[in-house]
Short mmCIF file of N, CA and C in Angstrom, two decimals:
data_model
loop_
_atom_site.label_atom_id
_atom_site.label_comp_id
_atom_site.label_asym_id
_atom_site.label_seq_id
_atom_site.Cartn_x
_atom_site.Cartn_y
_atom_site.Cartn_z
N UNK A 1 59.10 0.72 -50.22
CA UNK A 1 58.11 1.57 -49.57
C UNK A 1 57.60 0.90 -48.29
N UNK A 2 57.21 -0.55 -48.54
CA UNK A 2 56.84 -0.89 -47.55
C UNK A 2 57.96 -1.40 -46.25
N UNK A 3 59.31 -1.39 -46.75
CA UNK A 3 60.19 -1.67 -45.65
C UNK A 3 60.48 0.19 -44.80
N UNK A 4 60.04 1.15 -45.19
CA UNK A 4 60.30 2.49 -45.19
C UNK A 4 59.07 2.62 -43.94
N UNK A 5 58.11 2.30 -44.44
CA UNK A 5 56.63 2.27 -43.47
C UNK A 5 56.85 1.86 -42.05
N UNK A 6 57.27 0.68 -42.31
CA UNK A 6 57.08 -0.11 -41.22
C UNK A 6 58.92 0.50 -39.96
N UNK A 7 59.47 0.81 -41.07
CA UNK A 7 60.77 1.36 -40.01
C UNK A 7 59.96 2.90 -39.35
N UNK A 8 59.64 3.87 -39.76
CA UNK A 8 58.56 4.55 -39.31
C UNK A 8 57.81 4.03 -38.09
N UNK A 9 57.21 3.21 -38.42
CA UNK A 9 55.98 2.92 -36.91
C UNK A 9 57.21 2.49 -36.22
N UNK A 10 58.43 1.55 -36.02
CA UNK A 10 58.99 0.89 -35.18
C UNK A 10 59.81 2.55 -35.11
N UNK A 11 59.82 3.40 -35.16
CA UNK A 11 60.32 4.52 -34.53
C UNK A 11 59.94 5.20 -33.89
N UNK A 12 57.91 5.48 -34.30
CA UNK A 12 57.72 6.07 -33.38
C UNK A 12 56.98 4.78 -32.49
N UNK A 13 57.02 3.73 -31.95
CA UNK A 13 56.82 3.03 -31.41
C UNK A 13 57.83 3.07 -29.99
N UNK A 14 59.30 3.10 -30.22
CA UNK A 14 60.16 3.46 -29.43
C UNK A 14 60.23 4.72 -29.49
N UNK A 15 60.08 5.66 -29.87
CA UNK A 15 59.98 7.18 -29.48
C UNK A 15 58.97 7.18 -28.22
N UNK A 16 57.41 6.34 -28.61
CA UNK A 16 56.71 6.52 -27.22
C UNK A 16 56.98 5.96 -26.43
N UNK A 17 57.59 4.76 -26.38
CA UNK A 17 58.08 4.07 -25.37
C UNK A 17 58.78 4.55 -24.58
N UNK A 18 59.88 5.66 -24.89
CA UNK A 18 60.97 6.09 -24.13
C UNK A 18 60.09 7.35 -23.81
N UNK A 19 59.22 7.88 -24.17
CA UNK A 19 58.73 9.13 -23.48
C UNK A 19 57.86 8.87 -22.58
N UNK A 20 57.48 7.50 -22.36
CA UNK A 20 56.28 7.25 -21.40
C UNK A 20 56.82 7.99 -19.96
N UNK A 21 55.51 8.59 -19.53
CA UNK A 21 55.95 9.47 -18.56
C UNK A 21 54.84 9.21 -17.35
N UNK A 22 53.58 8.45 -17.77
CA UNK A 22 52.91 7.54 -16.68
C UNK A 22 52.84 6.27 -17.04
N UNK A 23 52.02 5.81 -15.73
CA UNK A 23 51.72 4.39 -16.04
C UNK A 23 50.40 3.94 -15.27
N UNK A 24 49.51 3.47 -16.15
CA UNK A 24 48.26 3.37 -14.95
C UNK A 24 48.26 1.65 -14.62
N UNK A 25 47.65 1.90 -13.12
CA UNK A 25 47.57 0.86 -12.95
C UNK A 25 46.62 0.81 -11.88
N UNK A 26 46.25 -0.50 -11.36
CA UNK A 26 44.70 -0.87 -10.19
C UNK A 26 44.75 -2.09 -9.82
N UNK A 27 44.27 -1.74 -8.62
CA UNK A 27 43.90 -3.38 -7.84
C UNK A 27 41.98 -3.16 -7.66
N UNK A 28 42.08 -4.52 -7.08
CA UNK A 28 40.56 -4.62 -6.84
C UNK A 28 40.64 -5.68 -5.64
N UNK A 29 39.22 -5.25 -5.02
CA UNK A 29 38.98 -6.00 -4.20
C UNK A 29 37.60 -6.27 -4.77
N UNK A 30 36.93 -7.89 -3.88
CA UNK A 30 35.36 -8.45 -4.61
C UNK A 30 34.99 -8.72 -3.17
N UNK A 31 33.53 -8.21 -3.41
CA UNK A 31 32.69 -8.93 -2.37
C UNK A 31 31.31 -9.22 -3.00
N UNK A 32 31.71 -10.67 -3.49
CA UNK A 32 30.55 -10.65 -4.55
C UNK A 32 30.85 -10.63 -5.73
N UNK A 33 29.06 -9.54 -6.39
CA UNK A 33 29.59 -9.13 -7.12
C UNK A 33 29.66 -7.95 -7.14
N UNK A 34 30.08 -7.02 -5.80
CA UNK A 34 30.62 -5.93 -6.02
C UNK A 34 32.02 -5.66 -5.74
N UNK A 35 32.90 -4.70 -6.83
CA UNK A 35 34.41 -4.77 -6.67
C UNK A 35 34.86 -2.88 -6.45
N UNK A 36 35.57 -3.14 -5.50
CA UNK A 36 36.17 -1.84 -5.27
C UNK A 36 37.58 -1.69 -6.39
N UNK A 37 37.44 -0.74 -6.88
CA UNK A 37 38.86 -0.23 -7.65
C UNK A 37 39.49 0.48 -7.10
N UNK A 38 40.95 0.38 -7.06
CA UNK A 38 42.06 1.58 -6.06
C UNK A 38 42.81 1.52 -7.44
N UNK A 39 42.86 2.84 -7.71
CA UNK A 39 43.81 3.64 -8.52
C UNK A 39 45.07 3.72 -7.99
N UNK A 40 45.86 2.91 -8.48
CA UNK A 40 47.55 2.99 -8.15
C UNK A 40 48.32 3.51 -9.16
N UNK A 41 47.99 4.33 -10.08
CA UNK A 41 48.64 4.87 -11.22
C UNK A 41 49.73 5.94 -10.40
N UNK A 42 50.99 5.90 -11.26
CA UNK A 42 52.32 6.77 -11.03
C UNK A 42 52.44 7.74 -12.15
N UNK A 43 53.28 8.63 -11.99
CA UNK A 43 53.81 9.38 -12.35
C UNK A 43 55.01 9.91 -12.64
N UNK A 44 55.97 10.33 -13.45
CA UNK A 44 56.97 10.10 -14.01
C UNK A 44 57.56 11.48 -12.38
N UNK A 45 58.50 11.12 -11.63
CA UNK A 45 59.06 12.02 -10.65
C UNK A 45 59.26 13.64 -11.00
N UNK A 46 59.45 13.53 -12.25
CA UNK A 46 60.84 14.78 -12.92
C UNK A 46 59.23 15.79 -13.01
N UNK A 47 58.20 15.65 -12.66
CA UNK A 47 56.90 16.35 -12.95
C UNK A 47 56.74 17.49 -11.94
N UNK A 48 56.22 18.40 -12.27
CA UNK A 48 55.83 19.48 -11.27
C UNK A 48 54.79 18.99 -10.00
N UNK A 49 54.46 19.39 -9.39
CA UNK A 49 53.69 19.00 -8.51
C UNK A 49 51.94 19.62 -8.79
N UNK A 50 52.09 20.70 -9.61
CA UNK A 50 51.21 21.63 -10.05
C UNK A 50 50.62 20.22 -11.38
N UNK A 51 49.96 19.39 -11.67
CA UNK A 51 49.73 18.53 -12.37
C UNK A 51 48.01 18.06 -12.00
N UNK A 52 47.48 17.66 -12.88
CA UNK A 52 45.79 17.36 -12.83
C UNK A 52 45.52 16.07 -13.35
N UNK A 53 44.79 15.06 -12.60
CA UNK A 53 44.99 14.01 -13.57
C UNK A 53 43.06 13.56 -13.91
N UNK A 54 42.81 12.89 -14.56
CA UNK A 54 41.31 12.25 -14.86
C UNK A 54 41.78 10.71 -14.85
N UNK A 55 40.80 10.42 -14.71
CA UNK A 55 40.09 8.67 -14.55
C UNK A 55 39.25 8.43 -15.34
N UNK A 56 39.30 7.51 -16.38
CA UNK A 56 38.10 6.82 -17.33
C UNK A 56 38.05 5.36 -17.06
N UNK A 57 37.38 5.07 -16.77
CA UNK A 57 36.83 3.63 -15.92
C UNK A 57 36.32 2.89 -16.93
N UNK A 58 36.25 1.65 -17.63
CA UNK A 58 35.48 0.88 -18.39
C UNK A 58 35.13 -0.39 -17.88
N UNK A 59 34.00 -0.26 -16.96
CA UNK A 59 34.25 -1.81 -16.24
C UNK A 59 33.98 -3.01 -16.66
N UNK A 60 33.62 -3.11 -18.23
CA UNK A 60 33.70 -4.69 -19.05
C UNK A 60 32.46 -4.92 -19.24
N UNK A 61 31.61 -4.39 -18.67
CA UNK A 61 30.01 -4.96 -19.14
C UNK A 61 28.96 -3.45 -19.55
N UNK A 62 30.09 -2.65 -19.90
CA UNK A 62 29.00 -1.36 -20.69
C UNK A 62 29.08 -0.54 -19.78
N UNK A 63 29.34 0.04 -18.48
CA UNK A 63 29.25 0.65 -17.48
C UNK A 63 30.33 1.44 -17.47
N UNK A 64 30.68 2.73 -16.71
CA UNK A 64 32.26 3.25 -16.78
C UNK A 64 31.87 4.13 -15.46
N UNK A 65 32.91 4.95 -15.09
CA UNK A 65 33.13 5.80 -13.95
C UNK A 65 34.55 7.27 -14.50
N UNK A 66 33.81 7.97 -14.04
CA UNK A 66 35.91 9.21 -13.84
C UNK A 66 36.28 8.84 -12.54
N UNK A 67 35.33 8.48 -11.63
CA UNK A 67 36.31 8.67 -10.26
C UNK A 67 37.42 8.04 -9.99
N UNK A 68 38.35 8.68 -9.26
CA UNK A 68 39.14 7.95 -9.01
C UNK A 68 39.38 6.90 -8.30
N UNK A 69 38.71 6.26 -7.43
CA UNK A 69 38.33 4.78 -6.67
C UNK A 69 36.82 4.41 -6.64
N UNK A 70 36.60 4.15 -8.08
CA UNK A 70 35.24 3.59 -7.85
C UNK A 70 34.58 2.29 -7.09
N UNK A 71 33.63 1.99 -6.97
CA UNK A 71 32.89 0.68 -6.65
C UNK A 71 31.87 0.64 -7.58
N UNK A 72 31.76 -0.93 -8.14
CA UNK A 72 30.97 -1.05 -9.20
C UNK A 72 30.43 -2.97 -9.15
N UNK A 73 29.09 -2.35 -8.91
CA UNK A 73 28.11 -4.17 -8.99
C UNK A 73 28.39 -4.76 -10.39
N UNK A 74 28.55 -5.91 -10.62
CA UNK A 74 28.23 -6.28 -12.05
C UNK A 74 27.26 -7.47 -11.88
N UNK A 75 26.17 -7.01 -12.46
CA UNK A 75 24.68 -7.91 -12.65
C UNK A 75 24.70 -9.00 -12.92
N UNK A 76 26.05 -9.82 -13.71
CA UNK A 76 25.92 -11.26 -14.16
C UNK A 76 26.91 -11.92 -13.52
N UNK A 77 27.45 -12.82 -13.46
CA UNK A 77 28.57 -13.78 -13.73
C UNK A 77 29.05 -13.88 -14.78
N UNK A 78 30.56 -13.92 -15.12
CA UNK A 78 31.40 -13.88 -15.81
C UNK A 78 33.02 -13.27 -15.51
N UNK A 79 33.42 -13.27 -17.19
CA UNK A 79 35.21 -13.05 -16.96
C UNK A 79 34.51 -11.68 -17.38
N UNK A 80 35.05 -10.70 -17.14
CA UNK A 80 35.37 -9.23 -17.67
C UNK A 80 36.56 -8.54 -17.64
N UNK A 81 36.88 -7.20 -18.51
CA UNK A 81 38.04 -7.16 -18.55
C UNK A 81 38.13 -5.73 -17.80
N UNK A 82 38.09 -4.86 -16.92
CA UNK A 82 38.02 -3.57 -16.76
C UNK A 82 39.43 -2.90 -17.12
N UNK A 83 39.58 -1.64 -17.45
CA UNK A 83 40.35 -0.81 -18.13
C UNK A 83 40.38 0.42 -17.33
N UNK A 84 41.17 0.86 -17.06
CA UNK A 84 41.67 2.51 -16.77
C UNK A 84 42.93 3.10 -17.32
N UNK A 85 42.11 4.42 -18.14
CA UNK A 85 42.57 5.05 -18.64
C UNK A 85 43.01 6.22 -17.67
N UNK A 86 43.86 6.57 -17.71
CA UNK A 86 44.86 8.08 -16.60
C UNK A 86 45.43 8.90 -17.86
N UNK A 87 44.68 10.14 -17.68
CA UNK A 87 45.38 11.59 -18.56
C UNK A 87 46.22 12.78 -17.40
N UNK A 88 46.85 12.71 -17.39
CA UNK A 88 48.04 13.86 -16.91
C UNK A 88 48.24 15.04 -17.15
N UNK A 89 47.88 15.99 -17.10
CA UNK A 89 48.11 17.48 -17.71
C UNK A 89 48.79 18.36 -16.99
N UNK A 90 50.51 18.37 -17.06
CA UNK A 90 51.27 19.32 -16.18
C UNK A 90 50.81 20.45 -16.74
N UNK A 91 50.39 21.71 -16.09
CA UNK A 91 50.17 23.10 -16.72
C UNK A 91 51.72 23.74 -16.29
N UNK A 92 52.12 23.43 -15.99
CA UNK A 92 53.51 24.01 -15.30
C UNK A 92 54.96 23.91 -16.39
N UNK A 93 54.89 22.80 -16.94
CA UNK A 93 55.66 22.53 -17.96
C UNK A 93 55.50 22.36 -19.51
N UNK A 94 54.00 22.44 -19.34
CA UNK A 94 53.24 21.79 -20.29
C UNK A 94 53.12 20.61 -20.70
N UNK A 95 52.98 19.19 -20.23
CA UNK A 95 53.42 18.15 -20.59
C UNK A 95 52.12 17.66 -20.30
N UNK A 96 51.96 16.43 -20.72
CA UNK A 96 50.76 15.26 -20.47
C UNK A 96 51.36 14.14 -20.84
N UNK A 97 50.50 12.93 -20.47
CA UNK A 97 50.73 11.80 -20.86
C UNK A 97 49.40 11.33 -20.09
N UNK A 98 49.42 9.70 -21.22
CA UNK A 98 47.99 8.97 -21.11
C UNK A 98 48.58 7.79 -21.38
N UNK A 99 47.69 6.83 -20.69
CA UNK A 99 48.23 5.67 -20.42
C UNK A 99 47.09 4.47 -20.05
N UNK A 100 47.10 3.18 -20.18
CA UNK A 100 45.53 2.59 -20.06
C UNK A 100 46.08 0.98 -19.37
N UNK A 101 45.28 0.53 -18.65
CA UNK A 101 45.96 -0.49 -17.79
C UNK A 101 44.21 -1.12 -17.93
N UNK A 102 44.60 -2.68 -18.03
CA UNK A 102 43.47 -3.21 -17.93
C UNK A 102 43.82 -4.80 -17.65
N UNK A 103 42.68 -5.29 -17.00
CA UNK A 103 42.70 -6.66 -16.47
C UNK A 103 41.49 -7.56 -16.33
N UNK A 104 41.80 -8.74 -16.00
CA UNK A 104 41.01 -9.70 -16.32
C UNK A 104 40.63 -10.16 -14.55
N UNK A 105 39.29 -10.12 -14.65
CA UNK A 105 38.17 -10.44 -13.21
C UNK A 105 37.34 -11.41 -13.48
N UNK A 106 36.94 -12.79 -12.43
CA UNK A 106 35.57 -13.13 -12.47
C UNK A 106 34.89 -12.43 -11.11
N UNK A 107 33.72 -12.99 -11.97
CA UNK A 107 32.37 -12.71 -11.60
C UNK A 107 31.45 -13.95 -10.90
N UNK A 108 31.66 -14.17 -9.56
CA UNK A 108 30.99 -15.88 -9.68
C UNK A 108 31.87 -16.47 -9.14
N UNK A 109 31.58 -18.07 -8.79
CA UNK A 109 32.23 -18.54 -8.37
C UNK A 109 32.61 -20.03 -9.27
N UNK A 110 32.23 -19.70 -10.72
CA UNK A 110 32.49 -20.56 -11.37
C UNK A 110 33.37 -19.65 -12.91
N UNK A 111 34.19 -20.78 -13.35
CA UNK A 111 34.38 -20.34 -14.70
C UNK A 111 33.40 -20.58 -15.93
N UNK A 112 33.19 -19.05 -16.88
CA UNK A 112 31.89 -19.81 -17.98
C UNK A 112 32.00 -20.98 -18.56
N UNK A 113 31.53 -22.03 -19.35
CA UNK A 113 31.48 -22.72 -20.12
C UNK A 113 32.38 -22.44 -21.87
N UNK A 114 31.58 -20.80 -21.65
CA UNK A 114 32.08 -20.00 -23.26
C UNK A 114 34.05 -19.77 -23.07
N UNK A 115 34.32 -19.86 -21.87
CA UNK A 115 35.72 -19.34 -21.87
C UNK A 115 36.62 -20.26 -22.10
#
């Protein structure tokens, strides 16, 4: 049973893998401690052009954004991890895909002690 399970997840594990149809991704720039986000997320070509996408922003210290190139202060010093999430909704074909890209920033010009 349990060798049955686990062939299951490693199927649909590569089932999503091969259907991935975006990919999100971001840079940042710092001045400070404020950081600009640029949304560089793609899109699978074979897509209609007729397509809608959203932005969910998590910028690591409790804060978030939809926009798509936010700017965001962070009040302390530290490592944080920010995250963007990209949802896709072809109405044309019907298709979507979601996808989440996240990375590691300081804050400061020192590394914490805790890290």
């Amino acid at each position: 049973m349990k060798k049955l399970f686990l062939t299951s997840i490693a199927f649909f594990i590569i089932l999503f893998a091969q259907g991935q149809q975006c990919q999100a991704n971001f840079s940042y720039m710092q001045n400070g401690p404020t950081t600009i986000f640029t949304d560089l997320s793609t899109i699978n070509s074979g897509w209609s052009t007729n397509y809608s996408v959203t932005w969910d922003w998590d910028f690591g210290d409790g804060n978030s954004s939809t926009q798509q190139n936010p700017t965001h202060t962070y009040t302390n010093n530290g490592i944080y991890t920010p995250c963007l999430t990209v949802t896709y909704f072809d109405s044309t074909i019907i298709n979507w895909c979601t996808s989440v890209y996240c990375d590691s920033i300081l804050i400061g010009n020192s590394i914490p002690a805790s890290w």
